[in-house]
mmCIF file with all atom_site columns, C-alpha atoms in Angstrom:
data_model
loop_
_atom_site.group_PDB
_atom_site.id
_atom_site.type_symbol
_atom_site.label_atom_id
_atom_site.label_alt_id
_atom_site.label_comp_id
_atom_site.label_asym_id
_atom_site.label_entity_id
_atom_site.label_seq_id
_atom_site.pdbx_PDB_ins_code
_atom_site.Cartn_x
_atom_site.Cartn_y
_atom_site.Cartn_z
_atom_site.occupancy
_atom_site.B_iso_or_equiv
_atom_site.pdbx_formal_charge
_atom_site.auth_seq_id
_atom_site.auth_comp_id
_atom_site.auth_asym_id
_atom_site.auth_atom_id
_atom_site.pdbx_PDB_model_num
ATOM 1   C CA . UNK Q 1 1   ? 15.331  67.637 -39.333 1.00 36.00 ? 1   UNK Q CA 1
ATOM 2   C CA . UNK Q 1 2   ? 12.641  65.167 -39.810 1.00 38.00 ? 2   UNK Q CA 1
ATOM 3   C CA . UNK Q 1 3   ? 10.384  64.946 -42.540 1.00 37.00 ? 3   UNK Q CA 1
ATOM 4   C CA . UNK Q 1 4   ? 6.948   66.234 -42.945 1.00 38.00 ? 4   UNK Q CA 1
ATOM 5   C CA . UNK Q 1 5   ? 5.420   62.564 -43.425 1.00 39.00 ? 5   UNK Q CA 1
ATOM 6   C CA . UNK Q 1 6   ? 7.684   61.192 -40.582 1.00 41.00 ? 6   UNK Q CA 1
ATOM 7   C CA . UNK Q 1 7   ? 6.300   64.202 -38.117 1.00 42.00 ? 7   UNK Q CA 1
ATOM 8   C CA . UNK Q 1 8   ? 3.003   63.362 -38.944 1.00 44.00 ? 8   UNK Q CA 1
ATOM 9   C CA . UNK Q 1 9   ? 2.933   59.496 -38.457 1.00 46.00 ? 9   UNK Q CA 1
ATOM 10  C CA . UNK Q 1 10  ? 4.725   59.749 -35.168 1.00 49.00 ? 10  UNK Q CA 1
ATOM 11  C CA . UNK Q 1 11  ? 2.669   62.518 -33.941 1.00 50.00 ? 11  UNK Q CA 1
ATOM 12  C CA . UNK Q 1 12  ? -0.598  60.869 -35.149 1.00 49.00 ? 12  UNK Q CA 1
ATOM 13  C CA . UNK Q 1 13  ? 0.485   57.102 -33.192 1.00 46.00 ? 13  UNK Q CA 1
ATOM 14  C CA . UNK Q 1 14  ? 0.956   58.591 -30.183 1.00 44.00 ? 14  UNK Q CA 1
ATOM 15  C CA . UNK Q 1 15  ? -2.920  58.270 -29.295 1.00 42.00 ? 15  UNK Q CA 1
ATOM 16  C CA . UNK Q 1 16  ? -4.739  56.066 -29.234 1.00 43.00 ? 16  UNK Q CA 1
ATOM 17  C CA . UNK Q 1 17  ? -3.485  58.456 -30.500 1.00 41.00 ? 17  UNK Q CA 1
ATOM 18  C CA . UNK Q 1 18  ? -10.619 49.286 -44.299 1.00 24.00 ? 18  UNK Q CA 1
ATOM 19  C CA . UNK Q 1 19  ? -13.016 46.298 -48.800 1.00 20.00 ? 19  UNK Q CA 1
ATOM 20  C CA . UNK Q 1 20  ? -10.904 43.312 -50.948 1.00 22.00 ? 20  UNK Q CA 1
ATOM 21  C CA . UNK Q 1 21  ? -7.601  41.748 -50.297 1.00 24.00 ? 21  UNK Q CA 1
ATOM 22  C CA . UNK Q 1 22  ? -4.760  43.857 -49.913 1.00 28.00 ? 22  UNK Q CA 1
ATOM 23  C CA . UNK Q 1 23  ? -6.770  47.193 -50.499 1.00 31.00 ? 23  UNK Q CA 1
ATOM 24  C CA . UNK Q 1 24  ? -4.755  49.990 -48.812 1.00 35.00 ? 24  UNK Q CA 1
ATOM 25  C CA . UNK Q 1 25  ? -6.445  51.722 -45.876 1.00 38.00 ? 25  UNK Q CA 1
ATOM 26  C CA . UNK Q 1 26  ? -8.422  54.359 -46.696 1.00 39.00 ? 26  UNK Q CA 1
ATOM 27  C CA . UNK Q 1 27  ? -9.161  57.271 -43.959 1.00 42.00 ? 27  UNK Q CA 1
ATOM 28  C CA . UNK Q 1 28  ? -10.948 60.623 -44.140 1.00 48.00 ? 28  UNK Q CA 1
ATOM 29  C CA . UNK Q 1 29  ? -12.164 63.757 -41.570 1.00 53.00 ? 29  UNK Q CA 1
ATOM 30  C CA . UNK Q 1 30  ? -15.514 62.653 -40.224 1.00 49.00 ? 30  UNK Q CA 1
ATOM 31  C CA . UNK Q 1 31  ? -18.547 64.711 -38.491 1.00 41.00 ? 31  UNK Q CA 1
ATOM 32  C CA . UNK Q 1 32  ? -19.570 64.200 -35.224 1.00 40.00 ? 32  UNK Q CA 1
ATOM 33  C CA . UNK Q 1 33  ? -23.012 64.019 -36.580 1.00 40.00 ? 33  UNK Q CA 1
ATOM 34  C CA . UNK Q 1 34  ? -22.315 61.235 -38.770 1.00 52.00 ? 34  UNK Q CA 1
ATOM 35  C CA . UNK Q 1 35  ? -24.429 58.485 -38.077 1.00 55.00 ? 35  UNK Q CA 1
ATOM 36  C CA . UNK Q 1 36  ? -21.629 55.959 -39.958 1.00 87.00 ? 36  UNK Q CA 1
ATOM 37  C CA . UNK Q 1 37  ? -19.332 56.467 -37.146 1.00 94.00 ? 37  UNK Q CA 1
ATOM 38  C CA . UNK Q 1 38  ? -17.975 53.214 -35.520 1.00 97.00 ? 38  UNK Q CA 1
ATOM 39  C CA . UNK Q 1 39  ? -19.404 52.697 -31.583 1.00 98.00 ? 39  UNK Q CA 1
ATOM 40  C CA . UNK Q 1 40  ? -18.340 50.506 -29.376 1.00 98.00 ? 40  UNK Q CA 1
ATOM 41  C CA . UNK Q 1 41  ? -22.227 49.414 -27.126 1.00 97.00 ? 41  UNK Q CA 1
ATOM 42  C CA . UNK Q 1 42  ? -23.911 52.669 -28.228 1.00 97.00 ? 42  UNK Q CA 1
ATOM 43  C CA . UNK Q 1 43  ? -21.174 54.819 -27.558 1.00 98.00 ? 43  UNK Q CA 1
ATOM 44  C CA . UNK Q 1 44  ? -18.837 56.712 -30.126 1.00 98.00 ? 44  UNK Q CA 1
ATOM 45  C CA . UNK Q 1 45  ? -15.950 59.523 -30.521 1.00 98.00 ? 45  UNK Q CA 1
ATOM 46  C CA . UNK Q 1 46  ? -16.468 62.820 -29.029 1.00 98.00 ? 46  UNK Q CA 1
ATOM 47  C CA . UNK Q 1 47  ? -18.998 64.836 -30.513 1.00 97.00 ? 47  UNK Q CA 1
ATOM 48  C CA . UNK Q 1 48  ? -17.783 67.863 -29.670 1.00 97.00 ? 48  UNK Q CA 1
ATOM 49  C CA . UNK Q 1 49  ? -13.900 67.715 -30.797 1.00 98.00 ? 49  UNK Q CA 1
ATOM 50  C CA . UNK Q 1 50  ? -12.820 69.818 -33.345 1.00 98.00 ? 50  UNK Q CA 1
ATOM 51  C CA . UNK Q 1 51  ? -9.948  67.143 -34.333 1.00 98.00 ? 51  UNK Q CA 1
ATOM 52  C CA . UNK Q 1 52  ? -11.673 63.896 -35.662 1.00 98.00 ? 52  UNK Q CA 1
ATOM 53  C CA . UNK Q 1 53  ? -10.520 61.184 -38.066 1.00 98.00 ? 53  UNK Q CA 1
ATOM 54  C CA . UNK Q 1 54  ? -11.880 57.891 -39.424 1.00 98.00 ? 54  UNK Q CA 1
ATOM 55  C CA . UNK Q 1 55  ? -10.123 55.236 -40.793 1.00 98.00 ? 55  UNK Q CA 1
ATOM 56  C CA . UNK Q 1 56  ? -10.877 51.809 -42.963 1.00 97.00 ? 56  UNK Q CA 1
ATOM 57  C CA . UNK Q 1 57  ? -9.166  48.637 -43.558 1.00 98.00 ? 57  UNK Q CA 1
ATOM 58  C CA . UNK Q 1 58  ? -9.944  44.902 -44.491 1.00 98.00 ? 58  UNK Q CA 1
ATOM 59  C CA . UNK Q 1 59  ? -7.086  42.081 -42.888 1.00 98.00 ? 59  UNK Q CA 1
ATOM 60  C CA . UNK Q 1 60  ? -6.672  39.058 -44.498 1.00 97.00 ? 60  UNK Q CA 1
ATOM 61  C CA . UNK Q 1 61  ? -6.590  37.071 -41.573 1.00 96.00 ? 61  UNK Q CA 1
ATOM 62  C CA . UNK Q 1 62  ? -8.827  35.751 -38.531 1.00 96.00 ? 62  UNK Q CA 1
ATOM 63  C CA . UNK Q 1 63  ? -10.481 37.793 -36.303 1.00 97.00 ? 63  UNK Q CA 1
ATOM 64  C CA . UNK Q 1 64  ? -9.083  36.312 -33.076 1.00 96.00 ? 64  UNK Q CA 1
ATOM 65  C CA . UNK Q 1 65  ? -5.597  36.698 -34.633 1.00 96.00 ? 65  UNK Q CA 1
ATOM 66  C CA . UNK Q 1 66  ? -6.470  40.863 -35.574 1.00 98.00 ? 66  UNK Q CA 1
ATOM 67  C CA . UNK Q 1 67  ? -8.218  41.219 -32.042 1.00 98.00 ? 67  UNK Q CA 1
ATOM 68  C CA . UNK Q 1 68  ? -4.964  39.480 -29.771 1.00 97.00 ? 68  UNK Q CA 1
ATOM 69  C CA . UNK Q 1 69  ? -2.944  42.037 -31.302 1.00 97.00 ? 69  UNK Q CA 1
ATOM 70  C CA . UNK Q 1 70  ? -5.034  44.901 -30.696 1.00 98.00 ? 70  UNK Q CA 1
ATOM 71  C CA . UNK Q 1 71  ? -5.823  43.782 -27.664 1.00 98.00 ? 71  UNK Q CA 1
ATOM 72  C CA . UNK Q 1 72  ? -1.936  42.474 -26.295 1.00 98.00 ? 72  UNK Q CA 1
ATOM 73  C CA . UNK Q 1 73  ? -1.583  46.358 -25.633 1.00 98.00 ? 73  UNK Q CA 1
ATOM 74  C CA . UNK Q 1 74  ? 1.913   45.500 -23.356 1.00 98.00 ? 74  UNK Q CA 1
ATOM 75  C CA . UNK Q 1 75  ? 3.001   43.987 -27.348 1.00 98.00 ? 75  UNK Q CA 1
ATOM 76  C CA . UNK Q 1 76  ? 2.336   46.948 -29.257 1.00 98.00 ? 76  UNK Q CA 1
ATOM 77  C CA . UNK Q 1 77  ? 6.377   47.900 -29.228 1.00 98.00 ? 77  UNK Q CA 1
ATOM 78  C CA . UNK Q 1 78  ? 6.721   44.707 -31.482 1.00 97.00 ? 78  UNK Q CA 1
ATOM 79  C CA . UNK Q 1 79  ? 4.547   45.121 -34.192 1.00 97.00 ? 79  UNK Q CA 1
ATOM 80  C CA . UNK Q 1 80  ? 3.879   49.131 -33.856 1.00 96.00 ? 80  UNK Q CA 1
ATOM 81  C CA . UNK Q 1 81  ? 7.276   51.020 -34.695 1.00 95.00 ? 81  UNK Q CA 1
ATOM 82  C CA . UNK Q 1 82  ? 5.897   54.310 -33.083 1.00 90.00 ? 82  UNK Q CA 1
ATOM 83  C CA . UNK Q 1 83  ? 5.033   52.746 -30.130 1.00 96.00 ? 83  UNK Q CA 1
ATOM 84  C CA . UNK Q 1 84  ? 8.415   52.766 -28.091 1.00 96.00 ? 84  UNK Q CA 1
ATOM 85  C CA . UNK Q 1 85  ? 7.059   51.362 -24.740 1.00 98.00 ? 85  UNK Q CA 1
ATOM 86  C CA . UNK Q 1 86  ? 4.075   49.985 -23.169 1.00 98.00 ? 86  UNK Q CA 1
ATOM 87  C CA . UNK Q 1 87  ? 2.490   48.309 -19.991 1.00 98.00 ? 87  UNK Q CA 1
ATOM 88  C CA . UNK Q 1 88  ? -0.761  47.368 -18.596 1.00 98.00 ? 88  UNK Q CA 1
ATOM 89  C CA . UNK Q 1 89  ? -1.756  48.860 -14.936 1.00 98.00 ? 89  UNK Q CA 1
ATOM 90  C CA . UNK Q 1 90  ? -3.824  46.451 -14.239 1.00 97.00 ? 90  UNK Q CA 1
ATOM 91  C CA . UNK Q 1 91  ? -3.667  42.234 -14.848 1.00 96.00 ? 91  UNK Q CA 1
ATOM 92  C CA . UNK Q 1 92  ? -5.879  40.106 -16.750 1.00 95.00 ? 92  UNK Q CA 1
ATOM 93  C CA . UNK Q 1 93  ? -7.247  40.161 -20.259 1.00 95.00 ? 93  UNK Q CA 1
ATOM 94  C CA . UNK Q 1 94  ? -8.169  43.758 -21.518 1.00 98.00 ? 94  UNK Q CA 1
ATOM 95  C CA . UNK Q 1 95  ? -11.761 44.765 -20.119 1.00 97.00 ? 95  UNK Q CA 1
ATOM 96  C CA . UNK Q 1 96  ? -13.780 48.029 -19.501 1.00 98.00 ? 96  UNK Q CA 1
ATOM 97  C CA . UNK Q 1 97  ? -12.000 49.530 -16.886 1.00 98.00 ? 97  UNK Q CA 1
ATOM 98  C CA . UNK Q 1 98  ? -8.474  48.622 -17.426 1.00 98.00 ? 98  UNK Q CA 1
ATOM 99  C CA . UNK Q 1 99  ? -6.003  51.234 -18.325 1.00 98.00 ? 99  UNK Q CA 1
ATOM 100 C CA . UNK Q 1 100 ? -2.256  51.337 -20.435 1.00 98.00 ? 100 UNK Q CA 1
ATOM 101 C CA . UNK Q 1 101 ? 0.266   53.431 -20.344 1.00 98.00 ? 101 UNK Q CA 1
ATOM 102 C CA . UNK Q 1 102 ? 2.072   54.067 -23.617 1.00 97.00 ? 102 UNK Q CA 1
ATOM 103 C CA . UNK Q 1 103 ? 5.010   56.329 -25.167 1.00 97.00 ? 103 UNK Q CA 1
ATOM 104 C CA . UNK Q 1 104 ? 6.032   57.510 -28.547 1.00 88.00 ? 104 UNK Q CA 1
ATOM 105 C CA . UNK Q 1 105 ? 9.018   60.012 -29.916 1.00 90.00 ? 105 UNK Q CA 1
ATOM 106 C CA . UNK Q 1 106 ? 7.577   63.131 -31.236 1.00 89.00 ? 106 UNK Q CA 1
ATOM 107 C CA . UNK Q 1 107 ? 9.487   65.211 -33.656 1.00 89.00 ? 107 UNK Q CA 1
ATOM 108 C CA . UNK Q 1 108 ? 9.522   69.067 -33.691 1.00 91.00 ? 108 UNK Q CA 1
ATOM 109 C CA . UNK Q 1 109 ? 6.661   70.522 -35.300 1.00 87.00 ? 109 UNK Q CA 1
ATOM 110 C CA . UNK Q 1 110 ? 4.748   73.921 -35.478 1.00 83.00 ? 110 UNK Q CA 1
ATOM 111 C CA . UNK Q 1 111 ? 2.726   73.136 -32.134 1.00 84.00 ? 111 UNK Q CA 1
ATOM 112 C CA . UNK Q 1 112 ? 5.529   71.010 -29.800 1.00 89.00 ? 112 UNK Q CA 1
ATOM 113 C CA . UNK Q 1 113 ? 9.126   70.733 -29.490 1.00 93.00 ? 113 UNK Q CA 1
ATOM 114 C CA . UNK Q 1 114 ? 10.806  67.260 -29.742 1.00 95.00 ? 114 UNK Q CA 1
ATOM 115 C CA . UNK Q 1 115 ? 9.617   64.945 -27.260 1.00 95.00 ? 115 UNK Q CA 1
ATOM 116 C CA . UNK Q 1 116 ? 8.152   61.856 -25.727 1.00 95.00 ? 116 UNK Q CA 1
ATOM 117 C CA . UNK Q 1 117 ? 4.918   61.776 -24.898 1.00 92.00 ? 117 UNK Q CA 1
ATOM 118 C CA . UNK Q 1 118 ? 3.114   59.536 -22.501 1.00 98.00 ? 118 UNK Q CA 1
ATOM 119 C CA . UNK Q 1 119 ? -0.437  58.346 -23.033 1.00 97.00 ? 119 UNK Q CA 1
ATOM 120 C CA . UNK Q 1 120 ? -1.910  57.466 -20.390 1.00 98.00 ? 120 UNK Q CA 1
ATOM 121 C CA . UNK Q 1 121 ? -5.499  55.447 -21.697 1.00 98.00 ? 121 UNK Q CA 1
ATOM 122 C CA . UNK Q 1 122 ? -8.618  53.901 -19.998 1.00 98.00 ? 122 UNK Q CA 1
ATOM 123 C CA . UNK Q 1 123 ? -11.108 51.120 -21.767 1.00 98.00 ? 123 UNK Q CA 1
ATOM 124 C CA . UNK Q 1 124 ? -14.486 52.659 -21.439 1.00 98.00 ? 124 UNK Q CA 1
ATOM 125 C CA . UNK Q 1 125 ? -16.441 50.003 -23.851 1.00 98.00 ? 125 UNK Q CA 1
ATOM 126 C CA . UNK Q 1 126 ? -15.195 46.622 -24.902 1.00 98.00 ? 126 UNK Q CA 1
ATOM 127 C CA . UNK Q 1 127 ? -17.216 43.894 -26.629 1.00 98.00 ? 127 UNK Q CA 1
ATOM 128 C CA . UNK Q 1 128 ? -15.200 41.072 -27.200 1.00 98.00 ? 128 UNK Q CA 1
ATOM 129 C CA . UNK Q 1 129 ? -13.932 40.315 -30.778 1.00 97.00 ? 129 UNK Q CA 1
ATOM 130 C CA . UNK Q 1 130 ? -16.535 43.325 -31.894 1.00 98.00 ? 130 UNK Q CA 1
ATOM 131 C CA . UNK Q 1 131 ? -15.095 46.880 -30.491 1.00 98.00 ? 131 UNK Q CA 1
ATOM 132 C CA . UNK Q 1 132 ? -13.321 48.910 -28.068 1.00 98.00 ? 132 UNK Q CA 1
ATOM 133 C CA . UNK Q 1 133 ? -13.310 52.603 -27.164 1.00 98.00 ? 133 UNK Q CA 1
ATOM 134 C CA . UNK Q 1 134 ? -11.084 54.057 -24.796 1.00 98.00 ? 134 UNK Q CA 1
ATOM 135 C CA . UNK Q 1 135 ? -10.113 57.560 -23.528 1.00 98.00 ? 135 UNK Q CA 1
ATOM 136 C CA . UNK Q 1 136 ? -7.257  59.741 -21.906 1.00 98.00 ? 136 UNK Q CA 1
ATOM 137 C CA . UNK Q 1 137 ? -4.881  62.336 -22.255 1.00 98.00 ? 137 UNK Q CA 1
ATOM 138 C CA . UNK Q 1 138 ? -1.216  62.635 -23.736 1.00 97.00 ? 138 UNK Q CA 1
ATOM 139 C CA . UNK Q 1 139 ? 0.987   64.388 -22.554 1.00 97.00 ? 139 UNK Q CA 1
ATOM 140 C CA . UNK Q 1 140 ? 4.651   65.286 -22.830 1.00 96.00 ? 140 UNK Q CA 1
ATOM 141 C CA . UNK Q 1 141 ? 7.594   68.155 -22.320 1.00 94.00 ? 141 UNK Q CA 1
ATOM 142 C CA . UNK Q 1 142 ? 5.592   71.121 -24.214 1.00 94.00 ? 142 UNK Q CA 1
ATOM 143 C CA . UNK Q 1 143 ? 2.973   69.265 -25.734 1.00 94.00 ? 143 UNK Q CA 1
ATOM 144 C CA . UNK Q 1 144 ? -0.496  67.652 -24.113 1.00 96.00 ? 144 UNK Q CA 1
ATOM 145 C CA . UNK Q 1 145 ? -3.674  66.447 -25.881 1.00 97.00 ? 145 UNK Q CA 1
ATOM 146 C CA . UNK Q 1 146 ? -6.024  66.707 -22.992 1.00 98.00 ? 146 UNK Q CA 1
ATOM 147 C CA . UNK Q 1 147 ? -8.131  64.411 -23.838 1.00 98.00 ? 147 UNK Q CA 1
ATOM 148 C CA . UNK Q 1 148 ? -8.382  61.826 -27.028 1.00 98.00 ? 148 UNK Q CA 1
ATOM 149 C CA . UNK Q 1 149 ? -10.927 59.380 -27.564 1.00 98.00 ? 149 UNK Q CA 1
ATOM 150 C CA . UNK Q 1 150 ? -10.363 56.045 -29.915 1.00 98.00 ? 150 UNK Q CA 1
ATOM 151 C CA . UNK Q 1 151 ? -13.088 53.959 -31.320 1.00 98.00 ? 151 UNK Q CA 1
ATOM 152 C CA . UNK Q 1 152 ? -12.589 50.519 -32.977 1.00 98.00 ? 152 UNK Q CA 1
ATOM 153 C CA . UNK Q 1 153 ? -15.067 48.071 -34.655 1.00 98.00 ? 153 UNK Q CA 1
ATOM 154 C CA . UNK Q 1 154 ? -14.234 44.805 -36.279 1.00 98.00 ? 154 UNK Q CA 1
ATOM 155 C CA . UNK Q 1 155 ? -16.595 42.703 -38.323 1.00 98.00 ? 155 UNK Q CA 1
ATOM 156 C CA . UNK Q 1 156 ? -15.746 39.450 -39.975 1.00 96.00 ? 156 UNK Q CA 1
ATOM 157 C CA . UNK Q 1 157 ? -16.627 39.375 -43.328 1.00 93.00 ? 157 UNK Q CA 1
ATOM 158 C CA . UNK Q 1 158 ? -15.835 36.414 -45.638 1.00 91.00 ? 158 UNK Q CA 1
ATOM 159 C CA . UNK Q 1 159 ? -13.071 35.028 -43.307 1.00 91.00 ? 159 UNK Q CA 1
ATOM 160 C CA . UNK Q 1 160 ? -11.844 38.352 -43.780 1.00 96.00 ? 160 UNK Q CA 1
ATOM 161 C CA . UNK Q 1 161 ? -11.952 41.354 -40.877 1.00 98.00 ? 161 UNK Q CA 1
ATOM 162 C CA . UNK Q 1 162 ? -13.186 44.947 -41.874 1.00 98.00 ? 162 UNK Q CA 1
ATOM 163 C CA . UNK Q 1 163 ? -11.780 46.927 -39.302 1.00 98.00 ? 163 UNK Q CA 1
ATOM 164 C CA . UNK Q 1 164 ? -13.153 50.624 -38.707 1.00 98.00 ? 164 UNK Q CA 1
ATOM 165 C CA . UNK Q 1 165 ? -11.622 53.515 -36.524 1.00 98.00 ? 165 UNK Q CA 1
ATOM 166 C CA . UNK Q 1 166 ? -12.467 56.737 -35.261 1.00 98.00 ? 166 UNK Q CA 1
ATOM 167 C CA . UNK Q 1 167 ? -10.262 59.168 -33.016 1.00 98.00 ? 167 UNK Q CA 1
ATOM 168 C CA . UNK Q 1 168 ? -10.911 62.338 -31.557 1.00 98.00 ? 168 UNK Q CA 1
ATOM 169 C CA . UNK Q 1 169 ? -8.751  65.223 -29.859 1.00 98.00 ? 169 UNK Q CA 1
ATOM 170 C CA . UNK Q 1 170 ? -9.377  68.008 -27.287 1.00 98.00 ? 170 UNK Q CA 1
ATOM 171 C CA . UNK Q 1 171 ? -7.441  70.450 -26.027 1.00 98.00 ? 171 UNK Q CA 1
ATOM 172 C CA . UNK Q 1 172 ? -5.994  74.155 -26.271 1.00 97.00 ? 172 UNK Q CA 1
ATOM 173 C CA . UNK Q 1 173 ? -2.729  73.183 -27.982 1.00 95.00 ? 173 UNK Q CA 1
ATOM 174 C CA . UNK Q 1 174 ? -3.646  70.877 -30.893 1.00 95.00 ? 174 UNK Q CA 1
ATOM 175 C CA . UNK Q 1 175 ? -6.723  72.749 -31.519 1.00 97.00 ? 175 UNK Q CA 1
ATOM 176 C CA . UNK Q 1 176 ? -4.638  76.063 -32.354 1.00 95.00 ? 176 UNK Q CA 1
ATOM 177 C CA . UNK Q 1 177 ? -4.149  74.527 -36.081 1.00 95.00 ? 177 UNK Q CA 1
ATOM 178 C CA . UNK Q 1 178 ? -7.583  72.071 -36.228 1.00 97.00 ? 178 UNK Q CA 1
ATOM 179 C CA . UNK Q 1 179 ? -6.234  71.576 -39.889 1.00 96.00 ? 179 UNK Q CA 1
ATOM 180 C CA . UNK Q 1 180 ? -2.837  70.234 -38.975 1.00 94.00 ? 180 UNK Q CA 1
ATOM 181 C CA . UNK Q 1 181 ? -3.401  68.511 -36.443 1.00 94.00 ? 181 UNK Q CA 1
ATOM 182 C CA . UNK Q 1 182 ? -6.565  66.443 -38.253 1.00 96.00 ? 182 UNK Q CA 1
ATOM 183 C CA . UNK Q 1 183 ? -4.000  65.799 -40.684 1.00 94.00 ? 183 UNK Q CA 1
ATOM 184 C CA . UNK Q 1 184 ? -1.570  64.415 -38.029 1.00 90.00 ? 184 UNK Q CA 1
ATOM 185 C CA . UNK Q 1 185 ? -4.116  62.415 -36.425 1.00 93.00 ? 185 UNK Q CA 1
ATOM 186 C CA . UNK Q 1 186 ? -5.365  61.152 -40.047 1.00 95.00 ? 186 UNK Q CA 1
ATOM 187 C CA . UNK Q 1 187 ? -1.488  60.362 -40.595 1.00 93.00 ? 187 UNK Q CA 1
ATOM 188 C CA . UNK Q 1 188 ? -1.063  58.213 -37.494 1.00 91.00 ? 188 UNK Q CA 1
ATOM 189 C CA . UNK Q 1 189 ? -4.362  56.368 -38.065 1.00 95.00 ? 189 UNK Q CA 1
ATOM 190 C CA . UNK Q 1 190 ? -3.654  55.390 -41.045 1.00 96.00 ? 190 UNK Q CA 1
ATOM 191 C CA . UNK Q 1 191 ? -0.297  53.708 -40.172 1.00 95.00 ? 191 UNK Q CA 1
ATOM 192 C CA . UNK Q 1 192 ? -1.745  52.336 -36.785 1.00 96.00 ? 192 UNK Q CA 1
ATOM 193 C CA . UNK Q 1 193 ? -4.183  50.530 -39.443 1.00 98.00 ? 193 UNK Q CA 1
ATOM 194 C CA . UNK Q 1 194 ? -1.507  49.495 -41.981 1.00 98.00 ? 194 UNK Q CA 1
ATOM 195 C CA . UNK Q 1 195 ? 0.896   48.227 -39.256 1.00 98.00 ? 195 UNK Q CA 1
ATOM 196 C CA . UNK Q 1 196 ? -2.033  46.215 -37.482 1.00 98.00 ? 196 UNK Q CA 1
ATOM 197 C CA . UNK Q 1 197 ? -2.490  44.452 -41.041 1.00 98.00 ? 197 UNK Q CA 1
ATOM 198 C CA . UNK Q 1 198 ? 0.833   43.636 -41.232 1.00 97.00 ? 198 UNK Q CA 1
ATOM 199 C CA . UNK Q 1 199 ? 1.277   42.218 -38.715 1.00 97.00 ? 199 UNK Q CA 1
ATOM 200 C CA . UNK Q 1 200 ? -1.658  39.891 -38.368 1.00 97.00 ? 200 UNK Q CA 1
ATOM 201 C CA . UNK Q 1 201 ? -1.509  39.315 -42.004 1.00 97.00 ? 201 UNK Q CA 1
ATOM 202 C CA . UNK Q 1 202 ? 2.166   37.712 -41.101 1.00 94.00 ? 202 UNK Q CA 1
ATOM 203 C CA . UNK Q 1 203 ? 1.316   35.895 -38.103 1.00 78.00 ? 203 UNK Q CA 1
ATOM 204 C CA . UNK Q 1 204 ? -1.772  34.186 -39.928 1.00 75.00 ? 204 UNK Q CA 1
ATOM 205 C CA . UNK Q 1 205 ? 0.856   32.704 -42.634 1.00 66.00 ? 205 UNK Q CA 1
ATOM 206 C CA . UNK Q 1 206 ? 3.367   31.777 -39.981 1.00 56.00 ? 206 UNK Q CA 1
ATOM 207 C CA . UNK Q 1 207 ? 1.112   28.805 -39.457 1.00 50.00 ? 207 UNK Q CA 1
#
């Protein structure tokens, strides 16, 4: 039986789904009215969802090194433990437009048997080295997140990058326990964010 953190940072990776050196990332429920919210060109999380989380970090490495591995989504598997597979449906650096399609283990919890699920997601704002936002739903054997939306900004600060997220969730099934499932969410964003730093943090002193 898996435990209660491992169920939530599995769960919480799946969509998708930070202020000195080596600070851990920080992360907290956020309102939709919130006018802090990260946006990618004007356009944020979904207002409406009942799930939200927001996340913080600051990487001790260059911003072209943090925004290659963000970016490299058909890499995630190699820095990203959650992340089992992953592949690009289109060609060509990451733009507005492309999509991914991803997949993660999920453990049994109150809301899902044990699964995979498959996220299927679409850019919908990218601004190089600054943000990205994309969309889509999850879905897997007993479980489906119609729709999530992910929101990243990055800002180099002091040869440093502050990097700020924002995911929400819609649908029937994760919203019949909004509490759980923010903490889920909350779970996997913060381990996204910690994994991310790791791994550019690593590749930065590789050279």
């Amino acid at each position: 039986m898996p435990t209660a953190r491992a169920t939530l940072a599995l769960l919480a990776a799946t969509v998708g789904l930070l202020t000195v050196v080596g600070a851990p990332a920080t992360a907290a429920p956020a309102t939709g009215s919130d006018r802090g919210a990260p946006q990618c060109a004007g356009r944020g999380t979904d207002p409406t969802a009942k799930i939200r989380y927001r996340a913080e970090t600051v990487i001790d490495a260059p911003l072209r090194t943090v925004w290659k591995l963000q970016t490299d989504v058909a890499q995630w598997p190699t820095w990203q433990p959650a992340v089992t597979t992953s592949k690009r449906l289109d060609r060509g650096r990451l733009r507005t437009g492309s999509s991914f399609r991803w997949t993660t283990p999920v453990p049994e919890t109150a809301l899902n048997p044990a699964t995979t699920l498959v996220v299927t997601s679409t850019v919908q704002q990218l601004q190089r080295q600054k943000c990205l936002r994309w969309s889509g739903p999850a879905v897997g054997r007993g479980l489906r997140i119609d729709e999530g939306v992910h929101v990243w900004e990055f800002r180099e600060v002091g040869g440093r990058v502050h990097v700020r997220t924002e995911e929400t969730w819609r649908g029937a099934q994760v919203e019949k326990d909004v509490a759980f499932s923010t903490a889920v969410l909350g779970a996997g964003l913060e381990a996204w964010l910690k994994d991310l730093k790791t791994a550019a943090e690593r590749d930065c002193h590789r050279r």
